[in-house]
PDB file of C-alpha atoms in Angstrom:
ATOM      1  CA  MET A   1      51.004 131.622  88.806  1.00 51.00           C
ATOM      2  CA  GLU A   2      50.476 131.325  92.549  1.00 50.00           C
ATOM      3  CA  ASN A   3      49.624 127.593  92.141  1.00 54.00           C
ATOM      4  CA  THR A   4      52.714 126.944  89.966  1.00 54.00           C
ATOM      5  CA  GLN A   5      55.334 128.203  92.489  1.00 58.00           C
ATOM      6  CA  PRO A   6      54.329 125.846  95.361  1.00 57.00           C
ATOM      7  CA  SER A   7      54.340 122.936  92.884  1.00 64.00           C
ATOM      8  CA  MET A   8      57.904 123.758  91.726  1.00 64.00           C
ATOM      9  CA  GLN A   9      59.041 124.184  95.321  1.00 64.00           C
ATOM     10  CA  SER A  10      57.577 120.785  96.134  1.00 66.00           C
ATOM     11  CA  LYS A  11      59.488 119.182  93.232  1.00 64.00           C
ATOM     12  CA  ASP A  12      62.718 120.860  94.359  1.00 68.00           C
ATOM     13  CA  LEU A  13      62.229 119.510  97.870  1.00 65.00           C
ATOM     14  CA  GLN A  14      61.541 116.016  96.525  1.00 64.00           C
ATOM     15  CA  LEU A  15      64.673 116.210  94.344  1.00 68.00           C
ATOM     16  CA  GLN A  16      66.819 117.371  97.283  1.00 68.00           C
ATOM     17  CA  GLU A  17      65.407 114.581  99.432  1.00 66.00           C
ATOM     18  CA  ALA A  18      66.140 111.989  96.721  1.00 67.00           C
ATOM     19  CA  VAL A  19      69.747 113.259  96.364  1.00 68.00           C
ATOM     20  CA  PHE A  20      70.177 113.189 100.157  1.00 64.00           C
ATOM     21  CA  LEU A  21      68.851 109.614 100.399  1.00 65.00           C
ATOM     22  CA  GLN A  22      71.092 108.483  97.510  1.00 65.00           C
ATOM     23  CA  GLU A  23      74.201 110.019  99.128  1.00 66.00           C
ATOM     24  CA  HIS A  24      73.234 108.496 102.474  1.00 62.00           C
ATOM     25  CA  GLU A  25      72.797 105.091 100.836  1.00 64.00           C
ATOM     26  CA  GLN A  26      76.198 105.358  99.088  1.00 63.00           C
ATOM     27  CA  GLN A  27      77.865 106.303 102.387  1.00 64.00           C
ATOM     28  CA  SER A  28      76.147 103.351 104.078  1.00 73.00           C
ATOM     29  CA  VAL A  29      77.414 100.956 101.388  1.00 74.00           C
ATOM     30  CA  ILE A  30      80.989 102.252 101.743  1.00 78.00           C
ATOM     31  CA  HIS A  31      80.783 102.065 105.532  1.00 79.00           C
ATOM     32  CA  ARG A  32      79.370  98.520 105.356  1.00 80.00           C
ATOM     33  CA  ARG A  33      82.128  97.372 102.961  1.00 79.00           C
ATOM     34  CA  ILE A  34      84.861  98.819 105.187  1.00 82.00           C
ATOM     35  CA  THR A  35      83.350  97.184 108.289  1.00 83.00           C
ATOM     36  CA  GLU A  36      83.030  93.926 106.360  1.00 81.00           C
ATOM     37  CA  TRP A  37      86.701  93.968 105.332  1.00 80.00           C
ATOM     38  CA  LEU A  38      87.823  94.781 108.883  1.00 84.00           C
ATOM     39  CA  ILE A  39      85.896  91.771 110.236  1.00 85.00           C
ATOM     40  CA  LEU A  40      87.357  89.446 107.564  1.00 82.00           C
ATOM     41  CA  ALA A  41      90.852  90.826 108.192  1.00 82.00           C
ATOM     42  CA  ARG A  42      90.406  90.219 111.913  1.00 84.00           C
ATOM     43  CA  ILE A  43      89.473  86.582 111.194  1.00 82.00           C
ATOM     44  CA  GLN A  44      92.643  86.154 109.123  1.00 79.00           C
ATOM     45  CA  PHE A  45      94.734  87.838 111.827  1.00 81.00           C
ATOM     46  CA  THR A  46      93.264  85.439 114.411  1.00 82.00           C
ATOM     47  CA  ILE A  47      94.413  82.485 112.284  1.00 78.00           C
ATOM     48  CA  ILE A  48      97.945  83.932 112.224  1.00 78.00           C
ATOM     49  CA  ARG A  49      97.932  84.622 115.973  1.00 79.00           C
ATOM     50  CA  GLU A  50      97.090  80.997 116.753  1.00 77.00           C
ATOM     51  CA  ALA A  51      99.883  79.612 114.550  1.00 75.00           C
ATOM     52  CA  TRP A  52     102.504  82.383 114.682  1.00 77.00           C
ATOM     53  CA  VAL A  53     105.224  80.087 116.077  1.00 78.00           C
ATOM     54  CA  TRP A  54     104.986  77.678 113.136  1.00 78.00           C
ATOM     55  CA  ILE A  55     104.720  80.564 110.705  1.00 74.00           C
ATOM     56  CA  PHE A  56     107.875  82.104 112.176  1.00 76.00           C
ATOM     57  CA  ILE A  57     109.778  78.791 111.974  1.00 78.00           C
ATOM     58  CA  MET A  58     108.615  78.049 108.422  1.00 73.00           C
ATOM     59  CA  ALA A  59     109.370  81.587 107.258  1.00 72.00           C
ATOM     60  CA  CYS A  60     112.952  81.523 108.553  1.00 75.00           C
ATOM     61  CA  MET A  61     114.154  77.904 108.569  1.00 76.00           C
ATOM     62  CA  PHE A  62     114.751  77.183 104.858  1.00 75.00           C
ATOM     63  CA  PRO A  63     116.123  80.582 103.760  1.00 76.00           C
ATOM     64  CA  LEU A  64     118.219  80.960 106.936  1.00 78.00           C
ATOM     65  CA  THR A  65     119.750  77.511 106.420  1.00 80.00           C
ATOM     66  CA  THR A  66     120.566  78.374 102.808  1.00 79.00           C
ATOM     67  CA  LEU A  67     121.986  81.743 103.830  1.00 76.00           C
ATOM     68  CA  LEU A  68     124.346  80.197 106.393  1.00 77.00           C
ATOM     69  CA  PHE A  69     125.297  77.344 104.019  1.00 78.00           C
ATOM     70  CA  LEU A  70     126.325  79.830 101.333  1.00 77.00           C
ATOM     71  CA  LYS A  71     128.250  81.802 103.989  1.00 74.00           C
ATOM     72  CA  PHE A  72     130.317  78.689 104.823  1.00 77.00           C
ATOM     73  CA  PHE A  73     130.610  77.619 101.170  1.00 73.00           C
ATOM     74  CA  THR A  74     131.592  80.961  99.599  1.00 73.00           C
ATOM     75  CA  VAL A  75     135.205  82.090 100.031  1.00 73.00           C
ATOM     76  CA  ASP A  76     135.913  85.858 100.093  1.00 74.00           C
ATOM     77  CA  PRO A  77     132.710  86.942  98.319  1.00 76.00           C
ATOM     78  CA  THR A  78     132.560  90.427  96.781  1.00 78.00           C
ATOM     79  CA  PRO A  79     129.978  92.960  98.085  1.00 77.00           C
ATOM     80  CA  ALA A  80     127.874  92.309  94.960  1.00 78.00           C
ATOM     81  CA  VAL A  81     127.895  88.535  95.611  1.00 80.00           C
ATOM     82  CA  MET A  82     127.044  89.059  99.299  1.00 81.00           C
ATOM     83  CA  THR A  83     124.128  91.329  98.387  1.00 81.00           C
ATOM     84  CA  ARG A  84     122.901  88.766  95.851  1.00 82.00           C
ATOM     85  CA  ILE A  85     123.031  85.962  98.435  1.00 83.00           C
ATOM     86  CA  ILE A  86     121.159  88.001 101.072  1.00 84.00           C
ATOM     87  CA  THR A  87     118.451  89.358  98.749  1.00 84.00           C
ATOM     88  CA  GLY A  88     118.104  85.921  97.133  1.00 84.00           C
ATOM     89  CA  ASN A  89     117.416  84.346 100.524  1.00 82.00           C
ATOM     90  CA  MET A  90     114.996  87.140 101.435  1.00 83.00           C
ATOM     91  CA  LEU A  91     113.082  86.287  98.251  1.00 84.00           C
ATOM     92  CA  PHE A  92     113.391  82.566  99.040  1.00 83.00           C
ATOM     93  CA  GLY A  93     111.610  83.170 102.356  1.00 79.00           C
ATOM     94  CA  LEU A  94     108.930  85.137 100.550  1.00 79.00           C
ATOM     95  CA  ILE A  95     108.461  82.329  98.005  1.00 83.00           C
ATOM     96  CA  VAL A  96     108.142  79.756 100.806  1.00 81.00           C
ATOM     97  CA  MET A  97     105.484  81.711 102.707  1.00 79.00           C
ATOM     98  CA  GLY A  98     103.807  83.926 100.102  1.00 79.00           C
ATOM     99  CA  LEU A  99     103.658  81.438  97.236  1.00 82.00           C
ATOM    100  CA  ASN A 100     103.952  77.927  98.655  1.00 83.00           C
ATOM    101  CA  SER A 101     102.146  78.202 102.019  1.00 82.00           C
ATOM    102  CA  MET A 102      99.409  80.584 100.868  1.00 82.00           C
ATOM    103  CA  ALA A 103      98.572  78.491  97.789  1.00 86.00           C
ATOM    104  CA  GLN A 104      98.385  75.272  99.852  1.00 86.00           C
ATOM    105  CA  GLU A 105      96.379  76.878 102.658  1.00 83.00           C
ATOM    106  CA  ILE A 106      93.770  78.436 100.354  1.00 84.00           C
ATOM    107  CA  SER A 107      93.576  75.263  98.264  1.00 86.00           C
ATOM    108  CA  TYR A 108      92.987  73.217 101.442  1.00 86.00           C
ATOM    109  CA  GLN A 109      90.225  75.578 102.593  1.00 82.00           C
ATOM    110  CA  LYS A 110      88.601  75.459  99.149  1.00 82.00           C
ATOM    111  CA  HIS A 111      88.527  71.646  98.913  1.00 83.00           C
ATOM    112  CA  GLN A 112      87.427  71.243 102.536  1.00 82.00           C
ATOM    113  CA  GLY A 113      84.372  73.363 101.729  1.00 79.00           C
ATOM    114  CA  HIS A 114      85.325  76.315 103.951  1.00 78.00           C
ATOM    115  CA  PHE A 115      84.399  78.761 101.201  1.00 77.00           C
ATOM    116  CA  THR A 116      80.818  77.452 101.251  1.00 77.00           C
ATOM    117  CA  TYR A 117      80.522  78.997 104.709  1.00 76.00           C
ATOM    118  CA  TYR A 118      81.714  82.372 103.389  1.00 75.00           C
ATOM    119  CA  SER A 119      79.319  82.122 100.419  1.00 73.00           C
ATOM    120  CA  SER A 120      76.389  82.094 102.880  1.00 74.00           C
ATOM    121  CA  LEU A 121      77.497  85.434 104.324  1.00 75.00           C
ATOM    122  CA  PRO A 122      76.465  88.800 102.820  1.00 76.00           C
ATOM    123  CA  ILE A 123      80.043  89.734 101.937  1.00 76.00           C
ATOM    124  CA  ALA A 124      81.744  90.915  98.761  1.00 77.00           C
ATOM    125  CA  LYS A 125      84.263  88.555  97.182  1.00 76.00           C
ATOM    126  CA  VAL A 126      86.759  91.374  96.738  1.00 77.00           C
ATOM    127  CA  ASN A 127      86.821  91.906 100.517  1.00 80.00           C
ATOM    128  CA  PHE A 128      87.423  88.207 101.092  1.00 80.00           C
ATOM    129  CA  ILE A 129      90.296  88.252  98.585  1.00 78.00           C
ATOM    130  CA  PHE A 130      91.966  91.334 100.055  1.00 81.00           C
ATOM    131  CA  ALA A 131      91.649  89.846 103.559  1.00 82.00           C
ATOM    132  CA  ASN A 132      93.542  86.756 102.333  1.00 78.00           C
ATOM    133  CA  LEU A 133      96.153  88.963 100.639  1.00 77.00           C
ATOM    134  CA  LEU A 134      96.623  90.770 103.950  1.00 82.00           C
ATOM    135  CA  ARG A 135      97.265  87.447 105.681  1.00 79.00           C
ATOM    136  CA  GLY A 136      99.869  86.601 103.048  1.00 77.00           C
ATOM    137  CA  LEU A 137     101.570  89.965 103.542  1.00 79.00           C
ATOM    138  CA  ILE A 138     101.685  89.520 107.340  1.00 80.00           C
ATOM    139  CA  MET A 139     103.005  85.957 107.027  1.00 77.00           C
ATOM    140  CA  SER A 140     105.758  86.987 104.596  1.00 75.00           C
ATOM    141  CA  ALA A 141     107.001  90.190 106.237  1.00 76.00           C
ATOM    142  CA  PRO A 142     108.897  88.618 109.227  1.00 75.00           C
ATOM    143  CA  SER A 143     111.204  86.502 107.051  1.00 76.00           C
ATOM    144  CA  PHE A 144     112.037  89.544 104.931  1.00 76.00           C
ATOM    145  CA  ILE A 145     113.077  91.635 107.937  1.00 79.00           C
ATOM    146  CA  ILE A 146     114.831  88.866 109.892  1.00 80.00           C
ATOM    147  CA  LEU A 147     116.887  87.627 106.931  1.00 80.00           C
ATOM    148  CA  ALA A 148     117.923  91.174 106.020  1.00 81.00           C
ATOM    149  CA  MET A 149     119.181  91.761 109.583  1.00 82.00           C
ATOM    150  CA  ILE A 150     120.927  88.375 109.926  1.00 82.00           C
ATOM    151  CA  GLY A 151     122.367  88.623 106.407  1.00 81.00           C
ATOM    152  CA  GLN A 152     124.019  91.955 107.141  1.00 82.00           C
ATOM    153  CA  LEU A 153     125.488  90.627 110.402  1.00 82.00           C
ATOM    154  CA  ALA A 154     126.668  87.340 108.846  1.00 79.00           C
ATOM    155  CA  TYR A 155     128.372  88.972 105.858  1.00 79.00           C
ATOM    156  CA  GLY A 156     129.428  92.219 107.548  1.00 81.00           C
ATOM    157  CA  ILE A 157     127.935  94.607 105.000  1.00 80.00           C
ATOM    158  CA  GLN A 158     125.607  97.600 105.287  1.00 81.00           C
ATOM    159  CA  PHE A 159     122.705  98.107 102.899  1.00 80.00           C
ATOM    160  CA  HIS A 160     121.903 101.469 101.355  1.00 80.00           C
ATOM    161  CA  TYR A 161     118.500 102.428 102.778  1.00 81.00           C
ATOM    162  CA  SER A 162     116.383 104.933 100.844  1.00 83.00           C
ATOM    163  CA  TRP A 163     112.719 105.817 100.299  1.00 85.00           C
ATOM    164  CA  GLY A 164     112.769 103.762  97.089  1.00 84.00           C
ATOM    165  CA  LEU A 165     113.042 100.598  99.169  1.00 84.00           C
ATOM    166  CA  VAL A 166     109.429 101.002 100.381  1.00 86.00           C
ATOM    167  CA  PRO A 167     107.602 100.559  97.021  1.00 88.00           C
ATOM    168  CA  VAL A 168     110.067  97.865  95.948  1.00 88.00           C
ATOM    169  CA  LEU A 169     109.448  95.798  99.099  1.00 84.00           C
ATOM    170  CA  LEU A 170     105.669  96.311  99.103  1.00 85.00           C
ATOM    171  CA  LEU A 171     105.225  95.401  95.433  1.00 88.00           C
ATOM    172  CA  THR A 172     107.659  92.491  95.724  1.00 86.00           C
ATOM    173  CA  VAL A 173     105.642  90.970  98.561  1.00 82.00           C
ATOM    174  CA  PHE A 174     102.300  91.810  96.944  1.00 83.00           C
ATOM    175  CA  SER A 175     103.176  90.331  93.536  1.00 86.00           C
ATOM    176  CA  VAL A 176     104.471  87.032  94.978  1.00 85.00           C
ATOM    177  CA  VAL A 177     101.628  86.689  97.514  1.00 83.00           C
ATOM    178  CA  GLY A 178      99.147  87.492  94.736  1.00 84.00           C
ATOM    179  CA  ALA A 179     100.530  84.606  92.662  1.00 86.00           C
ATOM    180  CA  GLY A 180     100.208  82.239  95.640  1.00 85.00           C
ATOM    181  CA  VAL A 181      96.621  83.310  96.362  1.00 84.00           C
ATOM    182  CA  LEU A 182      95.744  82.955  92.673  1.00 85.00           C
ATOM    183  CA  ILE A 183      97.061  79.369  92.529  1.00 87.00           C
ATOM    184  CA  GLY A 184      95.147  78.519  95.717  1.00 85.00           C
ATOM    185  CA  PHE A 185      91.833  79.840  94.379  1.00 83.00           C
ATOM    186  CA  TRP A 186      92.408  78.264  90.938  1.00 84.00           C
ATOM    187  CA  SER A 187      93.310  74.845  92.414  1.00 81.00           C
ATOM    188  CA  PRO A 188      91.410  72.002  90.659  1.00 82.00           C
ATOM    189  CA  SER A 189      92.626  69.534  93.344  1.00 85.00           C
ATOM    190  CA  HIS A 190      94.640  69.862  96.524  1.00 85.00           C
ATOM    191  CA  GLN A 191      97.155  67.186  95.449  1.00 86.00           C
ATOM    192  CA  LEU A 192      97.860  68.999  92.177  1.00 88.00           C
ATOM    193  CA  THR A 193      98.315  72.277  94.031  1.00 87.00           C
ATOM    194  CA  ASN A 194     100.846  70.696  96.400  1.00 87.00           C
ATOM    195  CA  MET A 195     102.905  69.259  93.554  1.00 88.00           C
ATOM    196  CA  LEU A 196     102.676  72.439  91.476  1.00 88.00           C
ATOM    197  CA  VAL A 197     103.769  74.877  94.197  1.00 87.00           C
ATOM    198  CA  GLN A 198     106.557  72.593  95.448  1.00 86.00           C
ATOM    199  CA  ALA A 199     107.993  72.287  91.926  1.00 88.00           C
ATOM    200  CA  LEU A 200     107.448  75.978  91.233  1.00 86.00           C
ATOM    201  CA  MET A 201     109.140  76.974  94.494  1.00 84.00           C
ATOM    202  CA  MET A 202     112.320  75.038  93.665  1.00 85.00           C
ATOM    203  CA  PHE A 203     112.340  76.161  90.013  1.00 86.00           C
ATOM    204  CA  ILE A 204     111.889  79.852  90.830  1.00 85.00           C
ATOM    205  CA  SER A 205     114.398  79.808  93.693  1.00 81.00           C
ATOM    206  CA  PHE A 206     117.273  78.041  91.947  1.00 82.00           C
ATOM    207  CA  LEU A 207     116.683  78.225  88.161  1.00 83.00           C
ATOM    208  CA  THR A 208     115.851  81.926  87.822  1.00 83.00           C
ATOM    209  CA  PRO A 209     117.965  84.989  88.758  1.00 85.00           C
ATOM    210  CA  VAL A 210     116.974  84.862  92.444  1.00 84.00           C
ATOM    211  CA  MET A 211     120.174  83.281  93.792  1.00 81.00           C
ATOM    212  CA  VAL A 212     122.388  83.874  90.724  1.00 81.00           C
ATOM    213  CA  ASP A 213     122.896  86.543  88.073  1.00 82.00           C
ATOM    214  CA  MET A 214     120.903  86.412  84.842  1.00 84.00           C
ATOM    215  CA  ASP A 215     124.001  85.813  82.674  1.00 84.00           C
ATOM    216  CA  GLN A 216     124.900  82.673  84.661  1.00 84.00           C
ATOM    217  CA  LEU A 217     121.785  80.881  83.412  1.00 86.00           C
ATOM    218  CA  PRO A 218     121.280  79.117  80.034  1.00 88.00           C
ATOM    219  CA  ALA A 219     119.474  81.201  77.426  1.00 87.00           C
ATOM    220  CA  ILE A 220     116.233  79.190  77.650  1.00 87.00           C
ATOM    221  CA  LEU A 221     116.030  79.714  81.431  1.00 87.00           C
ATOM    222  CA  GLN A 222     116.706  83.418  80.955  1.00 86.00           C
ATOM    223  CA  TRP A 223     113.642  83.655  78.699  1.00 89.00           C
ATOM    224  CA  PHE A 224     111.490  81.680  81.168  1.00 87.00           C
ATOM    225  CA  SER A 225     112.683  83.933  83.990  1.00 88.00           C
ATOM    226  CA  TYR A 226     110.855  86.929  82.550  1.00 90.00           C
ATOM    227  CA  LEU A 227     107.539  85.149  83.248  1.00 90.00           C
ATOM    228  CA  PHE A 228     108.023  85.342  87.033  1.00 89.00           C
ATOM    229  CA  PRO A 229     107.768  88.461  89.236  1.00 89.00           C
ATOM    230  CA  THR A 230     110.714  87.278  91.357  1.00 88.00           C
ATOM    231  CA  THR A 231     113.091  88.060  88.467  1.00 89.00           C
ATOM    232  CA  TYR A 232     112.133  91.742  88.524  1.00 91.00           C
ATOM    233  CA  ALA A 233     111.964  91.755  92.344  1.00 89.00           C
ATOM    234  CA  ALA A 234     115.516  90.380  92.621  1.00 88.00           C
ATOM    235  CA  GLU A 235     116.892  92.962  90.162  1.00 88.00           C
ATOM    236  CA  ALA A 236     115.100  95.859  91.866  1.00 89.00           C
ATOM    237  CA  MET A 237     116.062  94.820  95.399  1.00 86.00           C
ATOM    238  CA  ARG A 238     119.753  94.310  94.608  1.00 85.00           C
ATOM    239  CA  GLU A 239     120.113  97.667  92.910  1.00 87.00           C
ATOM    240  CA  VAL A 240     118.084  99.687  95.413  1.00 87.00           C
ATOM    241  CA  LEU A 241     119.995  98.151  98.341  1.00 83.00           C
ATOM    242  CA  ILE A 242     123.379  98.786  96.699  1.00 82.00           C
ATOM    243  CA  SER A 243     122.977 102.221  95.124  1.00 82.00           C
ATOM    244  CA  GLY A 244     119.420 103.464  95.751  1.00 82.00           C
ATOM    245  CA  TRP A 245     116.628 104.457  93.369  1.00 86.00           C
ATOM    246  CA  SER A 246     117.413 104.498  89.625  1.00 87.00           C
ATOM    247  CA  GLY A 247     115.722 104.179  86.256  1.00 89.00           C
ATOM    248  CA  SER A 248     116.271 100.423  86.269  1.00 89.00           C
ATOM    249  CA  VAL A 249     114.670 100.105  89.735  1.00 90.00           C
ATOM    250  CA  ALA A 250     111.715 102.216  88.561  1.00 92.00           C
ATOM    251  CA  TRP A 251     111.213  99.969  85.520  1.00 93.00           C
ATOM    252  CA  ASN A 252     111.329  96.745  87.574  1.00 92.00           C
ATOM    253  CA  THR A 253     108.975  98.274  90.174  1.00 92.00           C
ATOM    254  CA  LEU A 254     106.509  99.174  87.416  1.00 94.00           C
ATOM    255  CA  VAL A 255     106.582  95.572  86.151  1.00 93.00           C
ATOM    256  CA  LEU A 256     105.937  94.332  89.704  1.00 91.00           C
ATOM    257  CA  LEU A 257     102.928  96.662  89.881  1.00 92.00           C
ATOM    258  CA  LEU A 258     101.597  95.147  86.643  1.00 93.00           C
ATOM    259  CA  PHE A 259     102.076  91.621  88.017  1.00 90.00           C
ATOM    260  CA  SER A 260     100.161  92.634  91.174  1.00 88.00           C
ATOM    261  CA  LEU A 261      97.246  94.136  89.208  1.00 90.00           C
ATOM    262  CA  ILE A 262      97.046  91.157  86.842  1.00 90.00           C
ATOM    263  CA  SER A 263      97.013  88.696  89.750  1.00 86.00           C
ATOM    264  CA  ILE A 264      94.163  90.605  91.451  1.00 84.00           C
ATOM    265  CA  ILE A 265      92.101  90.647  88.228  1.00 86.00           C
ATOM    266  CA  LEU A 266      92.670  86.919  87.678  1.00 86.00           C
ATOM    267  CA  ILE A 267      91.843  86.124  91.328  1.00 82.00           C
ATOM    268  CA  LEU A 268      88.547  88.007  91.017  1.00 80.00           C
ATOM    269  CA  LYS A 269      87.696  85.905  87.973  1.00 78.00           C
ATOM    270  CA  LYS A 270      88.816  82.583  89.491  1.00 67.00           C
ATOM    271  CA  VAL A 271      87.224  82.735  92.946  1.00 68.00           C
ATOM    272  CA  ASP A 272      84.615  80.004  93.178  1.00 66.00           C
ATOM    273  CA  TRP A 273      82.914  79.553  96.524  1.00 60.00           C
ATOM    274  CA  ARG A 274      82.075  75.918  95.784  1.00 57.00           C
ATOM    275  CA  VAL A 275      84.120  73.077  94.268  1.00 55.00           C
ATOM    276  CA  GLU A 276      82.545  71.571  91.164  1.00 56.00           C
ATOM    277  CA  LYS A 277      82.486  67.759  91.366  1.00 51.00           C
TER     278      LYS A 277
END
C-alpha cells in the first residue's frame, strides 16, 4: 500500500506536466500565428505606403468623374435618385480598387513567381490570405469615405447615420474584396485576369442595380444580378442611409456575410504557391 501511493502520485505529476506542456505548446502556436499575421500585414501595409498617392488617385478618379458627370446630367433629381447616384459611385470605387486592382495585383504577383518566395517561409496560407484581404480593405476604404463626403456636398443631402451602417459597410467591402482576391489567386494567366476583371467591372457597375434600380433592367439582367454581392450591397446601403436598419437591410447584410464566407473558403482551396506550366 505504501509503494502504491508514491506510484500514483508520480503518475499524477506526469499527467499534470503533460497537460501543462500541451497548453504551453497551444499558446505558443497561437502566439506564433498572431505574430506571423502581424508581420505579413506589415509587409502589405508597406506596399500601400509606398504607392498611396496612386492608390488614392485610382480610388477616386473614375467614381468621382462619374459622380460629377451625373450631377451635371441629371436635372432636379429626387432624394432617392441622389442617394442612388452617390451609393452607386461609392460601390463603383470599391469595384475599381477591391475587385479590379486587387485581382490584377495578386495575379501579377502569382505569375511573376512572388508566391514561391512566400512558400519557402514557415507561414500558414490563411495568414497570407487575410493579410492580402487587409490590404484590399485599406485600399478600398478611402474612396468609400471621400465619395460619401463629396456626394453629400455636391447633391446637398444628408445621410441617415446609424449603427447598422457599420456591418453593412464592412461586409460590403469584405465581400467585394474577397471576390477580387479570389480571382487573383485563381488566375490561370495574367492576360486572362486583366480581360476578365475589366469586363466584369463594367458589367457589374452599369448592368446591375449599382447605378440604377432593379426594375429598370431587363429581366435577364435582373436574374444575373443576384449572382453578384454588389446587388445586395447597393440595396442595403441605399436603405440604411435613407431610413436606417430594417428587415430588408438585415437580409441583404446576411447575404453579404455568406458571400464573404464563401469567398474565403474558395480562396483557401485555390491558393497555389507555384504556377503550373
